[in-house]
Tab-separated table of C-alpha atoms in Angstrom:
chain	number	residue	atom	x	y	z
Z	11	MET	CA	11.856	-28.254	7.199
Z	12	THR	CA	10.240	-27.485	10.631
Z	13	GLY	CA	7.872	-30.195	11.084
Z	14	GLY	CA	8.553	-32.657	13.904
Z	15	PHE	CA	11.477	-30.385	15.341
Z	16	ASP	CA	12.172	-31.511	18.820
Z	17	PRO	CA	14.652	-29.207	20.752
Z	18	SER	CA	15.594	-32.052	22.946
Z	19	ILE	CA	16.846	-34.382	20.353
Z	20	HIS	CA	17.376	-32.248	17.332
Z	21	PRO	CA	20.551	-29.818	16.823
Z	22	HIS	CA	19.533	-26.182	16.668
Z	23	ARG	CA	20.805	-22.747	17.344
Z	24	ARG	CA	19.756	-20.080	19.918
Z	25	ARG	CA	20.650	-16.570	20.187
Z	26	ASN	CA	21.931	-14.601	23.104
Z	27	PRO	CA	20.084	-11.183	23.032
Z	28	LEU	CA	22.754	-9.525	25.288
Z	29	THR	CA	25.506	-10.159	22.928
Z	30	GLY	CA	23.843	-11.350	19.698
Z	31	GLU	CA	26.005	-14.474	19.352
Z	32	TRP	CA	24.399	-17.676	18.493
Z	33	VAL	CA	25.085	-21.017	20.103
Z	34	VAL	CA	24.701	-24.400	18.521
Z	35	VAL	CA	22.791	-26.833	20.643
Z	36	SER	CA	23.460	-30.537	19.855
Z	37	PRO	CA	21.414	-32.688	22.491
Z	38	GLN	CA	22.287	-35.837	20.245
Z	39	ARG	CA	25.779	-35.534	21.293
Z	40	THR	CA	25.299	-36.143	25.129
Z	41	THR	CA	25.757	-39.936	24.858
Z	42	ARG	CA	29.199	-39.803	22.820
Z	43	PRO	CA	32.055	-41.491	24.543
Z	44	TRP	CA	34.721	-39.612	26.347
Z	45	GLN	CA	38.434	-40.562	26.388
Z	46	GLY	CA	39.684	-37.026	26.418
Z	47	LYS	CA	41.304	-35.044	29.355
Z	48	THR	CA	40.364	-35.331	32.922
Z	49	ASP	CA	41.096	-33.179	35.940
Z	50	ASP	CA	40.998	-33.857	39.715
Z	51	ASN	CA	39.615	-30.375	39.824
Z	52	GLY	CA	42.143	-29.244	42.394
Z	53	VAL	CA	40.145	-30.258	45.234
Z	54	ALA	CA	42.562	-30.687	48.371
Z	55	ASP	CA	41.973	-31.810	52.123
Z	56	ALA	CA	40.000	-28.933	53.824
Z	57	VAL	CA	41.864	-27.110	56.386
Z	58	ASP	CA	40.534	-23.826	58.041
Z	59	TYR	CA	44.102	-22.402	57.940
Z	60	ASP	CA	47.175	-23.096	55.567
Z	61	PRO	CA	50.543	-21.758	56.723
Z	62	GLU	CA	51.490	-21.770	52.925
Z	63	CYS	CA	48.493	-19.752	51.647
Z	64	TYR	CA	49.218	-16.195	50.887
Z	65	LEU	CA	45.500	-15.045	51.615
Z	66	CYS	CA	45.266	-16.624	55.203
Z	67	PRO	CA	45.342	-14.202	58.056
Z	68	GLY	CA	48.853	-13.277	59.533
Z	69	ASN	CA	50.662	-14.975	56.454
Z	70	GLU	CA	52.770	-13.200	54.039
Z	71	ARG	CA	51.493	-12.666	50.607
Z	72	ALA	CA	53.665	-13.382	47.394
Z	73	GLY	CA	54.404	-9.734	46.992
Z	74	GLY	CA	56.160	-9.766	50.747
Z	75	ILE	CA	53.436	-7.866	52.286
Z	76	THR	CA	51.963	-9.570	55.689
Z	77	ASN	CA	48.233	-9.977	56.042
Z	78	PRO	CA	46.707	-8.512	59.207
Z	79	ASP	CA	44.973	-11.198	61.372
Z	80	TYR	CA	41.483	-10.347	59.831
Z	81	ASP	CA	38.279	-12.027	61.206
Z	82	SER	CA	35.760	-11.376	58.524
Z	83	THR	CA	36.476	-9.855	55.061
Z	84	PHE	CA	39.674	-8.290	54.072
Z	85	VAL	CA	40.167	-6.126	50.979
Z	86	PHE	CA	43.842	-5.480	49.474
Z	87	GLU	CA	45.324	-3.909	46.343
Z	88	ASN	CA	46.460	-6.887	44.042
Z	89	ASP	CA	49.933	-7.285	44.256
Z	90	PHE	CA	50.481	-8.284	40.782
Z	91	ALA	CA	47.623	-5.924	39.297
Z	92	ALA	CA	46.749	-6.126	35.532
Z	93	LEU	CA	45.606	-2.340	35.426
Z	94	LEU	CA	47.497	0.491	37.155
Z	95	PRO	CA	46.335	3.977	38.468
Z	96	GLY	CA	47.638	6.970	36.928
Z	97	VAL	CA	49.555	5.088	33.961
Z	98	PRO	CA	50.391	7.418	31.072
Z	99	VAL	CA	48.184	7.310	27.898
Z	100	PRO	CA	49.719	5.892	25.065
Z	101	GLU	CA	49.854	7.591	21.706
Z	102	SER	CA	47.866	5.620	19.044
Z	103	ALA	CA	49.021	5.451	15.482
Z	104	GLY	CA	45.503	4.693	14.604
Z	105	GLY	CA	44.261	2.588	11.628
Z	106	LEU	CA	45.165	-0.949	12.453
Z	107	TYR	CA	47.452	-0.156	15.085
Z	108	GLU	CA	45.115	1.582	17.595
Z	109	VAL	CA	46.075	1.774	21.236
Z	110	GLY	CA	44.027	2.551	24.297
Z	111	GLY	CA	44.895	3.486	27.954
Z	112	GLY	CA	45.120	1.004	30.876
Z	113	ASP	CA	44.302	2.943	33.828
Z	114	GLY	CA	42.810	1.197	36.624
Z	115	VAL	CA	42.995	-0.448	40.012
Z	116	CYS	CA	42.770	-4.135	40.824
Z	117	ARG	CA	41.929	-5.460	44.280
Z	118	VAL	CA	41.375	-8.704	46.038
Z	119	ILE	CA	38.561	-9.523	48.376
Z	120	CYS	CA	38.999	-12.415	50.940
Z	121	PHE	CA	35.607	-13.594	51.704
Z	122	SER	CA	36.490	-15.357	54.844
Z	123	PRO	CA	39.546	-15.867	57.090
Z	124	LYS	CA	38.698	-19.467	57.029
Z	125	HIS	CA	40.773	-21.220	54.213
Z	126	ASP	CA	38.274	-24.050	53.794
Z	127	ARG	CA	35.005	-21.838	53.693
Z	128	THR	CA	33.182	-21.018	50.354
Z	129	LEU	CA	30.155	-18.719	49.529
Z	130	ALA	CA	28.200	-22.134	49.476
Z	131	THR	CA	29.233	-22.988	52.992
Z	132	MET	CA	29.373	-19.639	54.611
Z	133	ASP	CA	26.483	-18.399	56.981
Z	134	LEU	CA	23.884	-16.147	55.392
Z	135	ASP	CA	24.946	-13.196	57.486
Z	136	GLU	CA	28.716	-13.784	56.402
Z	137	ILE	CA	27.598	-13.704	52.756
Z	138	GLY	CA	25.538	-10.672	53.548
Z	139	VAL	CA	28.778	-9.002	54.752
Z	140	VAL	CA	30.316	-9.881	51.528
Z	141	ILE	CA	27.642	-8.414	49.469
Z	142	GLU	CA	27.889	-5.078	51.421
Z	143	LEU	CA	31.601	-5.065	50.826
Z	144	TRP	CA	30.906	-5.370	47.038
Z	145	GLN	CA	28.654	-2.245	47.534
Z	146	SER	CA	31.155	-0.250	49.499
Z	147	GLN	CA	33.931	-0.854	47.223
Z	148	LEU	CA	31.446	-0.171	44.057
Z	149	ALA	CA	30.436	3.079	45.479
Z	150	GLU	CA	34.110	4.363	46.365
Z	151	LEU	CA	35.593	3.137	42.689
Z	152	LEU	CA	32.816	4.626	40.683
Z	153	GLU	CA	33.789	8.121	41.870
Z	154	GLU	CA	36.650	7.802	39.851
Z	155	TYR	CA	36.526	4.858	37.187
Z	156	GLN	CA	33.895	4.344	34.586
Z	157	TYR	CA	33.254	0.575	35.200
Z	158	VAL	CA	33.812	-1.657	38.140
Z	159	GLN	CA	34.214	-5.528	37.575
Z	160	LEU	CA	33.424	-7.746	40.570
Z	161	PHE	CA	34.255	-11.428	39.985
Z	162	GLU	CA	35.272	-14.615	41.404
Z	163	THR	CA	37.229	-17.444	39.785
Z	164	ARG	CA	36.769	-20.811	42.026
Z	165	GLY	CA	38.621	-23.696	41.259
Z	166	ALA	CA	41.835	-24.598	39.654
Z	167	ILE	CA	40.273	-25.928	36.445
Z	168	SER	CA	38.626	-22.540	36.130
Z	169	GLY	CA	42.112	-20.778	36.353
Z	170	SER	CA	42.010	-20.043	40.219
Z	171	SER	CA	45.472	-19.515	41.487
Z	172	ASN	CA	44.515	-19.935	45.273
Z	173	PRO	CA	41.795	-22.079	46.840
Z	174	HIS	CA	41.097	-19.568	49.730
Z	175	PRO	CA	37.639	-18.184	49.162
Z	176	HIS	CA	38.179	-14.978	47.625
Z	177	GLY	CA	37.072	-12.598	44.539
Z	178	GLN	CA	38.500	-9.648	42.726
Z	179	ILE	CA	37.604	-6.109	41.849
Z	180	TRP	CA	39.013	-4.523	38.637
Z	181	ALA	CA	37.944	-0.953	38.150
Z	182	SER	CA	38.785	0.833	34.989
Z	183	LYS	CA	38.538	4.230	33.085
Z	184	PHE	CA	37.306	2.429	29.935
Z	185	LEU	CA	34.330	-0.052	29.299
Z	186	PRO	CA	35.339	-3.565	28.571
Z	187	ASN	CA	34.390	-5.373	25.532
Z	188	GLU	CA	31.535	-7.629	27.038
Z	189	VAL	CA	30.188	-4.721	28.850
Z	190	VAL	CA	30.091	-2.440	25.528
Z	191	VAL	CA	28.309	-5.278	23.925
Z	192	GLU	CA	25.551	-5.794	26.592
Z	193	LEU	CA	25.336	-2.016	26.975
Z	194	ASP	CA	24.445	-1.613	23.385
Z	195	ALA	CA	21.959	-4.389	23.234
Z	196	GLN	CA	20.048	-3.191	26.278
Z	197	ARG	CA	20.055	0.459	24.828
Z	198	ARG	CA	18.511	-0.826	21.580
Z	199	TYR	CA	16.048	-3.147	23.396
Z	200	ARG	CA	14.845	-0.033	25.568
Z	201	ALA	CA	14.536	2.243	22.703
Z	202	GLU	CA	12.642	-0.283	20.761
Z	203	HIS	CA	10.251	-1.780	23.493
Z	204	GLY	CA	10.288	0.995	26.126
Z	205	SER	CA	11.427	-1.589	28.908
Z	206	LYS	CA	14.452	-3.345	30.040
Z	207	LEU	CA	15.716	-6.105	28.158
Z	208	LEU	CA	16.376	-8.457	31.211
Z	209	VAL	CA	13.388	-7.285	33.251
Z	210	ASP	CA	11.258	-8.660	30.205
Z	211	TYR	CA	13.331	-11.956	29.976
Z	212	ALA	CA	13.041	-12.665	33.819
Z	213	GLU	CA	9.435	-12.305	33.564
Z	214	GLN	CA	9.059	-14.714	30.625
Z	215	GLU	CA	11.619	-17.348	32.467
Z	216	VAL	CA	9.168	-17.211	35.411
Z	217	ASP	CA	6.188	-17.966	33.506
Z	218	SER	CA	7.951	-20.830	31.663
Z	219	GLY	CA	9.809	-22.322	34.745
Z	220	GLU	CA	11.419	-24.806	32.716
Z	221	ARG	CA	15.074	-23.451	33.075
Z	222	VAL	CA	14.430	-21.707	36.814
Z	223	ILE	CA	16.680	-23.203	39.610
Z	224	VAL	CA	15.938	-20.950	42.509
Z	225	GLN	CA	13.430	-17.781	42.779
Z	226	ASN	CA	11.909	-15.874	45.765
Z	227	ASP	CA	10.216	-12.520	46.047
Z	228	HIS	CA	13.239	-10.688	44.835
Z	229	TRP	CA	15.378	-12.806	42.549
Z	230	LEU	CA	15.461	-15.272	39.772
Z	231	ILE	CA	18.394	-17.490	38.996
Z	232	ALA	CA	17.957	-19.618	35.919
Z	233	VAL	CA	19.865	-21.240	33.200
Z	234	PRO	CA	19.658	-18.825	30.207
Z	235	PHE	CA	17.794	-20.056	27.204
Z	236	TRP	CA	21.076	-19.221	25.302
Z	237	ALA	CA	23.367	-20.774	27.883
Z	238	TYR	CA	27.015	-21.831	26.270
Z	239	TRP	CA	28.389	-23.436	29.390
Z	240	PRO	CA	27.043	-26.730	30.385
Z	241	TYR	CA	25.692	-25.496	33.791
Z	242	GLU	CA	25.831	-21.738	33.301
Z	243	THR	CA	23.392	-19.722	35.283
Z	244	ILE	CA	22.300	-16.055	35.425
Z	245	VAL	CA	21.135	-14.082	38.544
Z	246	LEU	CA	18.402	-11.476	37.951
Z	247	PRO	CA	16.502	-9.234	40.286
Z	248	ARG	CA	12.838	-9.294	39.837
Z	249	ARG	CA	12.352	-5.418	39.620
Z	250	PRO	CA	14.289	-2.872	37.360
Z	251	ILE	CA	17.534	-2.324	39.251
Z	252	GLY	CA	20.499	-0.876	37.612
Z	253	SER	CA	23.215	-1.493	40.493
Z	254	LEU	CA	23.983	-3.424	43.368
Z	255	LEU	CA	23.933	0.062	44.894
Z	256	ASP	CA	20.204	-0.119	44.564
Z	257	LEU	CA	19.340	-2.956	46.509
Z	258	THR	CA	16.813	-2.776	49.505
Z	259	THR	CA	17.830	-4.760	52.805
Z	260	ASP	CA	15.156	-7.383	51.789
Z	261	GLU	CA	17.030	-7.677	48.522
Z	262	THR	CA	20.162	-8.055	50.008
Z	263	GLU	CA	19.114	-10.655	52.477
Z	264	ALA	CA	17.099	-12.638	49.724
Z	265	LEU	CA	20.199	-12.533	47.314
Z	266	ALA	CA	22.394	-14.047	49.950
Z	267	ASP	CA	19.645	-16.837	50.345
Z	268	GLY	CA	19.325	-17.486	46.842
Z	269	LEU	CA	23.204	-17.509	46.080
Z	270	ARG	CA	23.819	-20.078	48.682
Z	271	THR	CA	20.982	-22.305	47.660
Z	272	MET	CA	22.203	-22.185	43.977
Z	273	LEU	CA	25.844	-22.651	44.883
Z	274	ARG	CA	24.933	-25.805	47.189
Z	275	ALA	CA	23.065	-27.160	44.364
Z	276	TYR	CA	26.238	-26.820	41.987
Z	277	ASP	CA	28.373	-28.519	44.652
Z	278	ARG	CA	25.928	-31.494	44.958
Z	279	LEU	CA	25.441	-32.016	41.357
Z	280	PHE	CA	28.701	-33.982	40.876
Z	281	ASN	CA	29.579	-34.049	44.499
Z	282	THR	CA	32.593	-31.767	44.457
Z	283	PRO	CA	33.323	-28.228	45.121
Z	284	PHE	CA	31.902	-26.753	41.683
Z	285	PRO	CA	34.254	-24.686	39.953
Z	286	TYR	CA	33.167	-21.699	37.907
Z	287	CYS	CA	33.925	-18.104	36.674
Z	288	SER	CA	31.357	-15.562	37.785
Z	289	GLY	CA	30.817	-11.974	38.144
Z	290	TRP	CA	28.413	-9.103	38.662
Z	291	HIS	CA	27.344	-6.864	35.543
Z	292	THR	CA	26.479	-3.738	37.499
Z	293	ALA	CA	25.689	-0.390	35.748
Z	294	PRO	CA	28.455	1.468	34.501
Z	295	ARG	CA	28.570	5.038	35.832
Z	296	GLY	CA	25.991	7.257	34.524
Z	297	GLU	CA	24.216	4.121	32.577
Z	298	HIS	CA	21.146	3.283	34.809
Z	299	GLY	CA	18.457	3.999	32.222
Z	300	SER	CA	18.699	0.884	30.155
Z	301	TRP	CA	20.936	-1.493	32.139
Z	302	GLN	CA	19.747	-4.126	34.596
Z	303	LEU	CA	21.832	-5.490	37.165
Z	304	HIS	CA	22.722	-9.190	36.601
Z	305	ALA	CA	25.384	-11.902	37.537
Z	306	HIS	CA	26.829	-14.663	35.304
Z	307	TYR	CA	27.978	-17.930	36.467
Z	308	TYR	CA	30.061	-19.888	33.991
Z	309	PRO	CA	31.147	-23.388	35.382
Z	310	PRO	CA	33.187	-25.643	33.074
Z	311	LEU	CA	32.275	-28.932	34.381
Z	312	LEU	CA	30.249	-31.185	31.863
Z	313	ARG	CA	29.450	-34.561	32.771
Z	314	SER	CA	31.308	-35.222	35.883
Z	315	ALA	CA	33.516	-33.953	38.703
Z	316	ASP	CA	36.752	-34.524	36.533
Z	317	VAL	CA	35.293	-33.775	32.755
Z	318	ALA	CA	35.273	-30.279	31.803
Z	319	LYS	CA	33.924	-28.294	28.722
Z	320	ILE	CA	36.885	-26.702	26.796
Z	321	PRO	CA	36.284	-24.458	23.816
Z	322	ALA	CA	37.623	-26.355	21.056
Z	323	SER	CA	38.643	-25.673	17.496
Z	324	TYR	CA	35.051	-25.193	15.970
Z	325	GLU	CA	34.101	-22.863	18.756
Z	326	LEU	CA	37.380	-20.631	18.615
Z	327	LEU	CA	37.008	-20.502	14.837
Z	328	ALA	CA	33.422	-20.448	13.855
Z	329	ASN	CA	30.583	-20.949	16.289
Z	330	LEU	CA	29.844	-21.670	20.037
Z	331	GLN	CA	28.405	-25.126	20.872
Z	332	ARG	CA	27.008	-27.139	23.423
Z	333	ASP	CA	25.652	-30.581	23.729
Z	334	LEU	CA	23.407	-30.486	26.935
Z	335	THR	CA	20.203	-28.550	26.449
Z	336	PRO	CA	19.810	-25.526	28.995
Z	337	GLU	CA	16.394	-27.381	30.037
Z	338	THR	CA	18.080	-30.496	31.017
Z	339	ALA	CA	20.884	-28.587	32.760
Z	340	ALA	CA	18.180	-26.660	34.789
Z	341	ALA	CA	16.359	-30.104	35.668
Z	342	ASN	CA	19.528	-31.550	36.880
Z	343	LEU	CA	20.358	-28.651	39.196
Z	344	ARG	CA	16.585	-28.675	40.472
Z	345	ASP	CA	16.940	-32.278	41.349
Z	346	VAL	CA	19.866	-31.566	43.736
Z	347	LEU	CA	18.258	-28.482	45.555
């Protein structure tokens, strides 16, 4: 039965073309009462220097190394890296006991020496320096590694172990799971349509406008049609670009402005420093043909500063599900721009 369907009130499913996964959208549940877990979001009093912070300039890190008195960005090898360079390749028994190598490198990027700064509160030229650092690290690491993941985990509720403004870089000689899935989808789309999946998607989102948060001459930031997290966003260039290394000066400046505008809307939404997991999906080495550069932002907050979405039993066992429609989420974010 399709007659009378209204996506703003009726449950339905939406497919993510990058992963093939379906998301159940249940807008009729947005008024359900909440008596579950709340969280203070890990927000502390703002100070520009914390003598106990292992990322502030001049302080000793948890691994025993002292930071330099840096005055801009700062990159160092993660003291507790998940991947290590030059490790032996394990022998795999195959079958149900297949094993692969974990060769890689993990680095930390401090975005600012100021403990209380964030990408949302930094000056545009400071954000530009961060983007340029992403680019230089990417160029260096792609010389040796197949894939480089640039990411940021912000807020205790998202899993951040330190509030100092920072991100991470993990480079690996293998393609991570999500990248394999997205690469396959983009290759198949290019073979079938002769164009890039996310370029076509961006054009359709601009034409629709209902999920767009920020757009300028070079970038689009929108809540994806298939979004799973309540206020999830995707950052897309307006022209075919495979890598952060391909950006022009104008595109870099426009990206800094677009990101800051979107992140400030996040912070205004519930009047709190908005937690999120985010990262750039930039082309794996040698894969520029079908790959389109993009960034994902996955914030957990659902209806207030202290109520977060946590994947529960049905989602872990059966199917991803959300209550708030992506269109409503986008409208809420536009209202606080």
